[in-house]
Coordinates of C-alpha atoms in Angstrom, one line a residue:
Chain A
X1 CA 45.8 -4.4 44.2
X2 CA 46.3 -3.8 40.6
X3 CA 44.9 -0.4 39.6
X4 CA 42.6 -0.1 36.6
X5 CA 45.2 1.8 34.6
X6 CA 47.6 -1.2 34.9
X7 CA 45.0 -3.6 33.7
X8 CA 44.5 -1.6 30.6
X9 CA 48.1 -2.1 29.7
X10 CA 47.4 -5.7 28.8
X11 CA 46.7 -5.8 25.1
X12 CA 43.0 -6.1 24.3
X13 CA 42.1 -9.5 22.9
X14 CA 39.8 -8.9 19.9
X15 CA 37.9 -11.3 17.6
X16 CA 36.2 -9.8 14.5
X17 CA 33.3 -11.9 13.3
X18 CA 32.5 -11.0 9.7
X19 CA 35.8 -9.5 8.7
X20 CA 34.8 -8.0 5.4
X21 CA 35.6 -4.5 4.4
X22 CA 34.2 -2.8 7.5
X23 CA 35.1 -5.4 10.1
X24 CA 38.5 -5.8 8.5
X25 CA 39.2 -2.1 8.6
X26 CA 38.3 -1.5 12.2
X27 CA 40.0 -4.7 13.3
X28 CA 43.1 -3.5 11.5
X29 CA 43.0 -0.1 13.2
X30 CA 42.7 -1.7 16.6
X31 CA 45.7 -3.9 15.8
X32 CA 47.7 -0.8 14.9
X33 CA 46.6 0.6 18.2
X34 CA 48.2 -2.4 20.0
X35 CA 45.3 -4.8 20.3
X36 CA 45.7 -8.5 19.5
X37 CA 43.2 -9.0 16.7
X38 CA 42.0 -12.3 15.2
X39 CA 39.4 -12.6 12.6
X40 CA 36.6 -14.9 11.3
X41 CA 36.2 -14.7 7.6
X42 CA 33.6 -16.2 5.4
X43 CA 35.4 -16.0 2.1
X44 CA 39.0 -15.6 1.0
X45 CA 40.2 -17.7 3.9
X46 CA 43.4 -19.0 2.3
X47 CA 44.7 -15.7 1.0
X48 CA 44.0 -13.8 4.2
X49 CA 45.7 -16.5 6.3
X50 CA 48.7 -16.3 4.0
X51 CA 49.0 -12.6 3.3
X52 CA 46.6 -10.8 5.6
X53 CA 44.5 -7.9 4.4
X54 CA 45.9 -5.2 2.2
X55 CA 44.2 -1.7 2.4
X56 CA 44.4 0.9 -0.3
X57 CA 43.5 3.8 1.9
X58 CA 43.1 7.5 1.5
X59 CA 45.0 7.7 4.8
X60 CA 48.0 5.7 3.4
X61 CA 48.1 2.1 2.4
X62 CA 48.7 -0.6 5.0
X63 CA 48.7 -4.3 5.6
X64 CA 47.0 -6.1 8.5
X65 CA 48.1 -9.6 9.5
X66 CA 45.7 -10.9 12.1
X67 CA 46.9 -12.9 15.1
X68 CA 44.7 -15.8 13.8
X69 CA 42.4 -16.4 10.9
X70 CA 39.4 -18.7 11.6
X71 CA 36.7 -20.0 9.3
X72 CA 34.2 -20.1 12.1
X73 CA 34.0 -18.6 15.7
X74 CA 34.0 -22.2 17.2
X75 CA 37.7 -22.5 16.2
X76 CA 38.7 -19.6 18.5
X77 CA 40.2 -21.3 21.6
X78 CA 39.3 -18.6 24.2
X79 CA 36.6 -16.0 24.4
X80 CA 38.0 -12.5 23.5
X81 CA 37.8 -9.4 25.6
X82 CA 36.0 -7.8 22.7
X83 CA 33.9 -9.5 20.0
X84 CA 33.3 -7.2 17.0
X85 CA 30.3 -8.3 15.0
X86 CA 30.5 -6.9 11.5
X87 CA 28.6 -9.4 9.5
X88 CA 26.0 -7.9 7.2
X89 CA 22.6 -7.4 8.9
X90 CA 20.7 -10.1 7.1
X91 CA 17.8 -12.1 8.4
X92 CA 19.2 -15.4 7.0
X93 CA 22.3 -15.1 9.2
X94 CA 21.9 -16.9 12.6
X95 CA 24.2 -14.4 14.3
X96 CA 23.4 -15.5 17.8
X97 CA 24.1 -19.2 17.1
X98 CA 27.3 -18.2 15.3
X99 CA 28.8 -16.2 18.1
X100 CA 27.5 -18.1 21.2
X101 CA 30.5 -20.5 21.4
X102 CA 32.9 -17.6 21.7
X103 CA 31.1 -15.2 24.0
X104 CA 32.7 -15.5 27.5
X105 CA 31.6 -14.1 30.8
X106 CA 33.8 -11.0 30.4
X107 CA 33.4 -10.6 26.6
X108 CA 32.1 -7.2 25.5
X109 CA 30.2 -7.2 22.3
X110 CA 30.6 -4.4 19.7
X111 CA 28.0 -4.4 16.9
X112 CA 29.0 -2.5 13.8
X113 CA 26.1 -2.9 11.4
X114 CA 23.6 -0.8 9.5
X115 CA 20.0 -0.5 10.4
X116 CA 17.6 0.2 13.2
X117 CA 16.5 -2.0 16.2
X118 CA 19.1 -4.6 15.3
X119 CA 20.5 -4.8 18.9
X120 CA 17.6 -6.3 20.8
X121 CA 18.0 -9.9 19.8
X122 CA 21.7 -9.9 20.8
X123 CA 21.0 -8.1 24.1
X124 CA 18.3 -10.7 24.9
X125 CA 20.6 -13.6 24.0
X126 CA 23.5 -12.3 26.1
X127 CA 21.9 -10.3 28.9
X128 CA 25.0 -10.4 31.2
X129 CA 27.4 -9.1 28.6
X130 CA 28.1 -5.5 27.8
X131 CA 26.7 -4.6 24.4
X132 CA 28.1 -1.6 22.5
X133 CA 26.4 -0.5 19.4
X134 CA 28.5 1.2 16.7
X135 CA 27.8 3.2 13.6
X136 CA 30.4 3.4 10.9
X137 CA 30.6 6.5 8.7
X138 CA 32.9 5.2 6.1
X139 CA 33.2 4.2 2.4
X140 CA 35.2 0.9 2.1
X141 CA 34.8 -1.9 -0.3
X142 CA 36.5 -5.1 -1.2
X143 CA 38.2 -4.9 -4.6
X144 CA 39.8 -8.4 -4.7
X145 CA 40.3 -11.3 -2.2
X146 CA 42.0 -9.8 0.9
X147 CA 42.2 -6.4 -0.7
X148 CA 40.1 -3.5 0.5
X149 CA 39.8 0.0 -0.8
X150 CA 39.1 2.8 1.8
X151 CA 37.7 5.7 -0.2
X152 CA 36.5 8.2 2.3
X153 CA 35.6 9.0 5.9
X154 CA 36.1 6.5 8.7
X155 CA 34.4 7.9 11.8
X156 CA 32.8 5.7 14.3
X157 CA 30.0 6.6 16.8
X158 CA 29.7 4.1 19.6
X159 CA 27.5 3.8 22.7
X160 CA 26.3 1.2 25.2
X161 CA 23.0 -0.4 24.3
X162 CA 20.3 0.5 25.1
X163 CA 21.8 3.7 26.6
X164 CA 24.4 5.0 29.0
X165 CA 28.2 4.3 29.1
X166 CA 30.7 1.6 29.8
X167 CA 34.4 1.5 30.6
X168 CA 35.0 -0.3 27.3
X169 CA 33.5 2.5 25.2
X170 CA 36.1 4.9 26.7
X171 CA 38.9 2.4 26.1
X172 CA 37.8 1.8 22.5
X173 CA 37.5 5.5 21.8
X174 CA 41.1 6.0 23.1
X175 CA 42.5 3.2 21.0
X176 CA 40.8 4.3 17.8
X177 CA 41.7 8.0 18.3
X178 CA 45.4 6.9 18.9
X179 CA 45.4 5.6 15.2
X180 CA 43.5 8.6 13.8
X181 CA 40.1 7.0 13.6
X182 CA 37.7 9.6 15.0
X183 CA 35.5 7.8 17.5
X184 CA 32.7 9.6 19.4
X185 CA 30.9 8.2 22.3
X186 CA 27.1 8.7 22.5
X187 CA 24.9 8.1 25.6
X188 CA 22.0 7.4 23.3
X189 CA 23.0 5.2 20.5
X190 CA 19.4 4.4 19.5
X191 CA 18.9 8.0 18.7
X192 CA 22.2 8.0 16.7
X193 CA 20.8 5.1 14.7
X194 CA 17.6 6.9 14.0
X195 CA 19.6 9.9 12.8
X196 CA 21.6 7.8 10.4
X197 CA 18.4 6.1 9.2
X198 CA 17.0 9.5 8.1
X199 CA 19.7 9.6 5.4
X200 CA 19.9 5.9 4.7
X201 CA 16.1 5.3 4.3
X202 CA 15.7 7.4 1.1
X203 CA 19.2 7.4 -0.5
X204 CA 20.1 3.8 -0.3
X205 CA 16.9 2.4 -1.9
X206 CA 16.4 5.1 -4.4
X207 CA 20.0 4.7 -5.7
X208 CA 19.2 1.1 -6.6
X209 CA 15.5 1.5 -7.8
X210 CA 16.2 4.5 -10.1
X211 CA 18.5 2.3 -12.2
X212 CA 21.8 2.9 -10.4
X213 CA 22.2 6.6 -9.7
X214 CA 24.5 8.7 -7.5
X215 CA 23.5 11.0 -4.7
X216 CA 23.9 13.9 -7.1
X217 CA 21.5 12.4 -9.6
X218 CA 18.9 11.7 -6.8
X219 CA 18.9 15.4 -6.0
X220 CA 18.5 16.5 -9.7
X221 CA 14.7 16.6 -10.0
X222 CA 12.1 18.3 -7.8
X223 CA 10.0 15.2 -7.8
X224 CA 12.9 13.1 -6.5
X225 CA 13.8 15.6 -3.8
X226 CA 10.2 15.7 -2.8
X227 CA 10.1 11.9 -2.3
X228 CA 13.4 12.0 -0.5
X229 CA 12.0 14.6 1.9
X230 CA 8.7 12.7 2.4
X231 CA 10.6 9.5 3.3
X232 CA 12.8 11.4 5.8
X233 CA 9.7 12.9 7.3
X234 CA 8.1 9.4 7.6
X235 CA 11.3 8.2 9.4
X236 CA 11.1 11.2 11.8
X237 CA 7.5 10.3 12.6
X238 CA 8.4 6.6 13.3
X239 CA 11.4 7.7 15.4
X240 CA 9.2 10.1 17.4
X241 CA 6.6 7.4 18.0
X242 CA 9.4 5.1 19.2
X243 CA 10.5 7.7 21.7
X244 CA 13.2 9.5 19.7
X245 CA 11.9 12.9 18.6
X246 CA 14.5 14.4 16.3
X247 CA 14.5 18.0 15.1
X248 CA 12.6 18.6 11.8
X249 CA 15.5 20.6 10.5
X250 CA 17.4 17.3 10.0
X251 CA 15.5 16.8 6.7
X252 CA 16.8 20.0 5.1
X253 CA 20.2 19.5 6.6
X254 CA 20.6 16.0 5.2
X255 CA 19.6 17.3 1.7
X256 CA 22.0 20.3 1.9
X257 CA 24.9 18.1 3.2
X258 CA 24.3 15.6 0.4
X259 CA 24.2 18.4 -2.2
X260 CA 27.6 19.5 -0.9
X261 CA 29.1 16.0 -1.1
X262 CA 30.9 14.6 -4.1
X263 CA 28.5 12.4 -6.2
X264 CA 28.5 9.1 -4.3
X265 CA 27.3 5.6 -4.9
X266 CA 25.5 4.2 -1.8
X267 CA 26.6 1.0 -0.2
X268 CA 23.3 -0.6 -1.1
X269 CA 23.9 0.3 -4.8
X270 CA 27.4 -1.2 -4.6
X271 CA 26.0 -4.3 -3.1
X272 CA 23.3 -4.5 -5.8
X273 CA 25.7 -3.9 -8.7
X274 CA 28.0 -6.6 -7.3
X275 CA 25.2 -9.1 -6.9
X276 CA 25.6 -9.1 -3.1
X277 CA 22.6 -9.3 -0.7
X278 CA 21.2 -5.9 0.2
X279 CA 20.3 -5.0 3.8
X280 CA 16.7 -4.4 3.0
X281 CA 15.2 -5.6 6.3
X282 CA 17.7 -4.0 8.7
X283 CA 17.3 -0.6 7.0
X284 CA 13.7 -0.5 5.8
X285 CA 11.9 -3.6 7.1
X286 CA 12.6 -2.9 10.8
X287 CA 11.5 0.7 10.5
X288 CA 8.2 -0.4 8.8
X289 CA 7.5 -3.1 11.4
X290 CA 7.7 -0.2 14.0
X291 CA 5.4 1.9 11.8
X292 CA 2.9 -1.0 11.8
X293 CA 3.3 -1.2 15.6
X294 CA 2.6 2.5 16.0
X295 CA -0.1 2.5 13.3
X296 CA 1.8 4.9 11.0
X297 CA 1.2 4.8 7.2
X298 CA 4.6 5.7 5.8
X299 CA 3.4 5.2 2.2
X300 CA 6.6 6.4 0.5
X301 CA 8.8 4.2 2.7
X302 CA 6.5 1.3 2.1
X303 CA 6.7 1.8 -1.7
X304 CA 10.5 1.8 -1.6
X305 CA 10.5 -1.3 0.6
X306 CA 8.2 -3.3 -1.6
X307 CA 10.1 -2.4 -4.8
X308 CA 13.4 -3.2 -3.2
X309 CA 12.3 -6.5 -1.8
X310 CA 11.3 -7.5 -5.4
X311 CA 14.6 -6.2 -6.8
X312 CA 16.5 -8.2 -4.2
X313 CA 15.2 -11.5 -5.4
Chain B
X1 CA -28.9 11.2 -54.6
X2 CA -26.3 8.7 -53.5
X3 CA -27.3 6.8 -50.4
X4 CA -25.0 6.6 -47.4
X5 CA -24.5 2.9 -47.9
X6 CA -23.1 3.6 -51.4
X7 CA -20.6 6.2 -50.1
X8 CA -19.2 3.6 -47.7
X9 CA -18.3 1.4 -50.6
X10 CA -15.5 3.8 -51.5
X11 CA -12.3 2.5 -49.9
X12 CA -11.4 4.4 -46.7
X13 CA -8.2 6.5 -47.3
X14 CA -6.1 6.0 -44.2
X15 CA -2.8 7.5 -43.2
X16 CA -1.0 6.1 -40.1
X17 CA 1.4 8.5 -38.4
X18 CA 3.9 6.6 -36.2
X19 CA 3.6 3.2 -37.9
X20 CA 5.5 1.3 -35.3
X21 CA 4.3 -2.0 -33.8
X22 CA 0.8 -0.7 -32.8
X23 CA 0.2 1.7 -35.7
X24 CA 1.5 -0.9 -38.2
X25 CA -0.7 -3.6 -36.8
X26 CA -4.0 -1.7 -36.9
X27 CA -3.1 -0.1 -40.2
X28 CA -2.4 -3.6 -41.7
X29 CA -5.7 -4.9 -40.4
X30 CA -7.6 -2.0 -42.0
X31 CA -5.8 -2.7 -45.3
X32 CA -6.9 -6.3 -45.0
X33 CA -10.5 -5.0 -44.5
X34 CA -10.2 -3.1 -47.8
X35 CA -9.0 0.3 -46.8
X36 CA -6.2 2.1 -48.7
X37 CA -3.6 2.5 -46.0
X38 CA -0.4 4.6 -46.3
X39 CA 2.1 5.0 -43.5
X40 CA 4.5 7.6 -42.0
X41 CA 7.5 5.8 -40.4
X42 CA 10.3 7.3 -38.4
X43 CA 12.7 4.4 -38.8
X44 CA 13.3 1.5 -41.1
X45 CA 12.0 3.6 -44.0
X46 CA 13.9 1.8 -46.8
X47 CA 13.1 -1.7 -45.8
X48 CA 9.4 -0.9 -45.2
X49 CA 9.1 0.8 -48.6
X50 CA 10.8 -2.2 -50.3
X51 CA 9.2 -5.1 -48.4
X52 CA 6.4 -3.8 -46.3
X53 CA 5.8 -5.0 -42.8
X54 CA 6.0 -8.6 -41.8
X55 CA 3.9 -9.8 -38.9
X56 CA 4.6 -12.9 -36.9
X57 CA 1.2 -13.2 -35.4
X58 CA -0.6 -15.6 -33.1
X59 CA -3.5 -15.2 -35.5
X60 CA -1.4 -16.3 -38.5
X61 CA 1.6 -14.6 -40.1
X62 CA 1.0 -11.9 -42.7
X63 CA 2.6 -9.2 -44.7
X64 CA 1.3 -5.6 -45.1
X65 CA 2.4 -3.5 -48.1
X66 CA 1.2 0.0 -47.6
X67 CA -0.1 2.1 -50.5
X68 CA 2.6 4.6 -49.8
X69 CA 5.4 4.9 -47.3
X70 CA 6.4 8.5 -46.2
X71 CA 9.2 9.8 -44.0
X72 CA 7.0 12.7 -42.9
X73 CA 3.2 13.6 -43.1
X74 CA 4.0 16.7 -45.3
X75 CA 4.9 14.2 -48.1
X76 CA 1.3 12.9 -48.3
X77 CA -0.3 14.6 -51.3
X78 CA -4.0 14.6 -50.0
X79 CA -5.6 14.6 -46.6
X80 CA -6.8 11.1 -45.7
X81 CA -10.3 10.2 -44.5
X82 CA -8.8 8.8 -41.4
X83 CA -5.6 9.8 -39.8
X84 CA -4.4 7.3 -37.2
X85 CA -2.0 8.8 -34.7
X86 CA 0.0 6.0 -33.1
X87 CA 3.3 7.8 -32.2
X88 CA 4.4 7.3 -28.6
X89 CA 2.8 9.7 -26.2
X90 CA 6.0 11.7 -25.4
X91 CA 6.2 15.4 -24.4
X92 CA 9.1 15.9 -26.8
X93 CA 7.1 15.0 -29.9
X94 CA 5.3 18.1 -31.4
X95 CA 2.4 16.0 -32.6
X96 CA 0.2 18.9 -33.6
X97 CA 2.9 20.5 -35.8
X98 CA 3.6 17.1 -37.2
X99 CA 0.1 16.3 -38.4
X100 CA -1.3 19.8 -39.2
X101 CA -0.2 19.7 -42.9
X102 CA -2.2 16.6 -43.6
X103 CA -5.4 17.2 -41.6
X104 CA -8.1 18.1 -44.1
X105 CA -11.6 19.5 -43.5
X106 CA -13.1 16.0 -43.6
X107 CA -10.3 14.1 -41.9
X108 CA -11.3 12.1 -38.9
X109 CA -8.5 11.7 -36.3
X110 CA -8.0 8.4 -34.5
X111 CA -5.7 8.5 -31.5
X112 CA -4.3 5.2 -30.4
X113 CA -1.9 5.9 -27.5
X114 CA -1.4 5.2 -23.9
X115 CA -2.2 7.5 -21.1
X116 CA -4.7 9.8 -19.6
X117 CA -5.9 13.3 -20.7
X118 CA -3.9 13.1 -23.9
X119 CA -6.7 14.1 -26.2
X120 CA -7.3 17.7 -25.1
X121 CA -4.4 19.4 -27.0
X122 CA -5.4 17.6 -30.3
X123 CA -9.1 18.5 -29.8
X124 CA -8.1 22.2 -29.2
X125 CA -5.9 22.3 -32.3
X126 CA -8.5 20.7 -34.6
X127 CA -11.8 21.7 -33.1
X128 CA -13.8 21.1 -36.4
X129 CA -12.5 17.6 -36.9
X130 CA -14.0 14.5 -35.4
X131 CA -11.6 13.0 -32.9
X132 CA -11.8 9.4 -31.9
X133 CA -9.8 8.1 -29.0
X134 CA -8.7 4.5 -29.0
X135 CA -7.3 2.1 -26.5
X136 CA -5.4 -0.9 -27.7
X137 CA -5.3 -4.1 -25.6
X138 CA -2.5 -5.9 -27.4
X139 CA 1.0 -7.2 -27.0
X140 CA 3.0 -6.4 -30.1
X141 CA 6.7 -5.4 -30.5
X142 CA 9.2 -4.9 -33.2
X143 CA 11.7 -7.7 -33.4
X144 CA 13.7 -6.4 -36.4
X145 CA 13.4 -3.6 -39.0
X146 CA 10.0 -4.0 -40.6
X147 CA 9.3 -7.1 -38.6
X148 CA 6.7 -7.1 -35.8
X149 CA 5.7 -9.9 -33.4
X150 CA 2.1 -10.1 -32.3
X151 CA 2.1 -12.0 -29.1
X152 CA -1.4 -11.7 -27.6
X153 CA -4.7 -10.0 -27.6
X154 CA -5.6 -7.3 -30.1
X155 CA -8.8 -5.8 -29.0
X156 CA -9.6 -2.1 -29.5
X157 CA -11.9 0.1 -27.6
X158 CA -12.8 3.4 -29.5
X159 CA -15.0 6.3 -28.7
X160 CA -15.6 9.9 -29.8
X161 CA -13.8 12.4 -27.7
X162 CA -14.8 13.8 -25.3
X163 CA -17.9 11.6 -25.4
X164 CA -20.7 10.4 -27.6
X165 CA -20.6 8.7 -31.0
X166 CA -19.8 9.4 -34.6
X167 CA -20.5 7.6 -37.9
X168 CA -16.8 6.8 -38.3
X169 CA -16.7 4.8 -35.0
X170 CA -19.4 2.5 -36.4
X171 CA -17.6 2.2 -39.7
X172 CA -14.2 1.5 -38.1
X173 CA -15.7 -1.1 -35.8
X174 CA -17.3 -2.9 -38.8
X175 CA -14.0 -2.9 -40.7
X176 CA -12.0 -4.2 -37.7
X177 CA -14.5 -6.8 -36.9
X178 CA -14.5 -8.0 -40.5
X179 CA -10.9 -9.0 -40.1
X180 CA -11.3 -10.5 -36.6
X181 CA -10.1 -7.6 -34.6
X182 CA -12.6 -7.2 -31.7
X183 CA -13.5 -3.5 -31.6
X184 CA -15.9 -2.1 -29.0
X185 CA -17.5 1.3 -29.2
X186 CA -17.7 3.3 -26.0
X187 CA -19.8 6.4 -25.4
X188 CA -17.4 7.5 -22.7
X189 CA -13.8 7.0 -23.8
X190 CA -12.4 9.1 -20.9
X191 CA -13.9 6.6 -18.5
X192 CA -12.4 3.8 -20.5
X193 CA -8.9 5.5 -20.3
X194 CA -9.2 5.8 -16.5
X195 CA -10.1 2.1 -16.3
X196 CA -7.0 1.2 -18.3
X197 CA -4.9 3.5 -16.1
X198 CA -5.9 1.6 -13.0
X199 CA -3.9 -1.3 -14.3
X200 CA -1.1 0.6 -16.1
X201 CA -0.3 3.0 -13.2
X202 CA 1.1 0.3 -10.9
X203 CA 2.2 -2.5 -13.2
X204 CA 4.1 -0.6 -15.8
X205 CA 6.4 1.4 -13.4
X206 CA 6.9 -1.4 -10.9
X207 CA 8.0 -3.8 -13.6
X208 CA 10.8 -1.4 -14.5
X209 CA 11.7 -0.2 -11.0
X210 CA 11.9 -3.6 -9.3
X211 CA 14.7 -4.5 -11.7
X212 CA 12.8 -5.9 -14.6
X213 CA 10.1 -8.2 -13.3
X214 CA 7.0 -9.9 -14.8
X215 CA 3.4 -9.4 -13.7
X216 CA 3.7 -12.8 -11.9
X217 CA 6.7 -11.6 -9.9
X218 CA 5.0 -8.3 -9.0
X219 CA 2.2 -10.3 -7.4
X220 CA 4.6 -12.6 -5.5
X221 CA 4.9 -10.7 -2.2
X222 CA 2.3 -9.2 0.1
X223 CA 4.2 -5.9 0.3
X224 CA 4.2 -5.5 -3.5
X225 CA 0.5 -6.4 -3.8
X226 CA -0.2 -3.9 -1.1
X227 CA 1.6 -1.2 -3.0
X228 CA -0.1 -2.2 -6.3
X229 CA -3.5 -1.9 -4.5
X230 CA -2.6 1.4 -3.0
X231 CA -1.6 2.9 -6.4
X232 CA -4.9 1.6 -7.9
X233 CA -6.8 3.2 -5.1
X234 CA -5.0 6.5 -5.7
X235 CA -5.9 6.3 -9.4
X236 CA -9.6 5.7 -8.5
X237 CA -9.5 8.8 -6.2
X238 CA -8.1 11.0 -8.9
X239 CA -10.5 9.6 -11.5
X240 CA -13.4 10.2 -9.1
X241 CA -12.3 13.8 -8.5
X242 CA -12.1 14.2 -12.3
X243 CA -15.7 13.2 -12.7
X244 CA -15.2 9.5 -13.4
X245 CA -16.2 7.5 -10.3
X246 CA -15.3 3.8 -10.9
X247 CA -16.3 0.9 -8.8
X248 CA -13.9 0.0 -6.0
X249 CA -14.1 -3.7 -7.0
X250 CA -11.9 -2.8 -10.0
X251 CA -8.8 -3.0 -7.7
X252 CA -9.4 -6.7 -6.7
X253 CA -10.6 -7.6 -10.2
X254 CA -7.4 -6.2 -11.8
X255 CA -5.3 -8.2 -9.3
X256 CA -7.3 -11.4 -9.9
X257 CA -7.2 -11.0 -13.7
X258 CA -3.4 -10.4 -13.6
X259 CA -2.9 -13.5 -11.4
X260 CA -4.8 -15.5 -14.0
X261 CA -2.6 -14.2 -16.9
X262 CA 0.5 -15.8 -18.1
X263 CA 3.6 -14.0 -16.7
X264 CA 3.9 -10.9 -18.8
X265 CA 6.5 -8.2 -19.4
X266 CA 4.8 -4.8 -19.5
X267 CA 5.3 -2.5 -22.5
X268 CA 7.2 0.0 -20.3
X269 CA 9.6 -2.7 -19.3
X270 CA 10.2 -3.8 -22.9
X271 CA 10.8 -0.1 -23.8
X272 CA 13.2 0.2 -20.8
X273 CA 15.1 -2.9 -21.7
X274 CA 15.5 -1.9 -25.3
X275 CA 16.6 1.6 -24.4
X276 CA 13.5 3.2 -25.8
X277 CA 11.9 6.2 -24.2
X278 CA 9.2 5.3 -21.7
X279 CA 5.8 7.0 -21.6
X280 CA 6.3 8.3 -18.1
X281 CA 4.4 11.5 -18.4
X282 CA 1.3 10.2 -20.4
X283 CA 0.8 7.4 -17.9
X284 CA 1.9 8.9 -14.5
X285 CA 2.7 12.5 -15.0
X286 CA -0.7 13.5 -16.4
X287 CA -2.5 11.7 -13.6
X288 CA -0.4 13.4 -10.9
X289 CA -1.0 16.9 -12.5
X290 CA -4.7 16.2 -12.0
X291 CA -4.0 15.0 -8.4
X292 CA -2.2 18.4 -7.8
X293 CA -5.2 20.2 -9.3
X294 CA -7.7 18.3 -7.1
X295 CA -5.3 18.5 -4.1
X296 CA -4.9 14.8 -3.7
X297 CA -1.7 13.4 -2.2
X298 CA -1.3 10.1 -4.1
X299 CA 2.0 9.3 -2.3
X300 CA 2.5 5.8 -3.8
X301 CA 2.0 7.1 -7.3
X302 CA 4.3 10.0 -6.7
X303 CA 7.1 7.7 -5.5
X304 CA 6.8 5.6 -8.6
X305 CA 6.8 8.7 -10.8
X306 CA 9.8 10.2 -9.2
X307 CA 11.8 7.0 -9.4
X308 CA 10.8 6.4 -13.0
X309 CA 11.7 9.9 -14.1
X310 CA 15.2 9.3 -12.7
X311 CA 15.4 5.9 -14.3
X312 CA 14.3 7.3 -17.6
X313 CA 17.3 9.7 -17.8

């Protein structure tokens, strides 16, 4: 009988669906760790097939040449061991229809997206596959076709959805750590998502709505800090109603940590400034649908959501 | 003894301080009605002295050549019968210091500005002068130096501050009506200001914050209508606490009326797009200071105010 440790010697077969800045980055790191990584790209197909991805990274520049470059998942001949889903979390993308042709019996799904309550539809569509949910703490953006700038951070937090652990989380963490990508495993990834939303819910929308401002500027007036704080408290209330009570100190901690950071443009502001679609629903809309469900008012969050939905048109 | 009716035959001596689009327009109309109107302008001094103001008006184009054009009120040799204050309502303008040199014993003050609770400092500084507060329902904007476009409406509502009547309100109404400017007299101008704020408080800020949208677009999503409604209800609550209970139906009426209007860019959006200072404090800040005073939360209004204050920087 082949022991488990032998089986892990086989390179991991990975397919990245939505290989933009985030998907491209983590796919590239897994390739550096010895996995065989193919990608599905929506744009820049020709240049990526010809030249791969080039990363201008704070950790040292590098190039990533995928095993194969596809224009659609259906082109992939065999289901991968690991399917990384790194498309943007947008309602208009039929994610399940997109990936169904390439999800095999033994395919593990790794979702690396922003937002809250974004896993349920995937878990329902593929109930027999392991689903790992991942949060990326990273600043990366595309600067030209096939060219990605990695500005700061890079940490991943991953956990089996809806909770617990899976052998693949351990294996992924080992692979990522072997190429200096910090990767923590959480037993409660839903809680981790709520935690991240406490920051995202105020800072992402306000950076856009206030006319394109940095984190530093958002913390420059007492009125703005007061609204940021109120939005965070509303997120805490929704999270608690949803079964994820978080410590109240998180509000002050997030504000203090953001004060300590270099002034930073949020990913939503970068999307807005580049004319790309913003993840309004995954970040704010889903939280407000839960607020409706639990009959919570969340007036500050609702104001941001309404304004941002208009601004997104 | 000279009867009152004879005394009114003397042309009214008028000085307009802040003769931009609004002050220029109403000054011009009074001149057409037979008043002797001089102006103080902040910009475009030379061209206005040389050529006057030219109006491209829906009611027929016209030119207005003031009796005198000053760069500052101190240059005006004698106090006028009527001093029209039509500067923008901005905290950084020392309005009282500006007009003090030209306010005589018999000068009536007419304030034509946006906002709420903007009269008190003037009434305190000139307790022995009649103060008339005026609301302009008009779309006018400057298109070039000395050139003003009058797009729609034109109605004035005037009333003695803090309430009641004065001979000058009657005289002004007669003069304006004689040149087809509808002018209604109100016994309770504070209430009229609260009424106007019910519309201004949501539509002005949202038009800017949602990325530059018209009234029509602001009414295009249920979430946005819901926030507009919530802001209006918060204004009604502050007005009621301040002694001005308004009918709740005003919320729906304002929404219906705005639906019926042609899509329209608010004055705040026009200011923002032209890089001019927005009247954030007169419109939102003053209302929120009253909310603080009466311990009202007004979370939607506070969110708009905080975002707009950031956007204004």
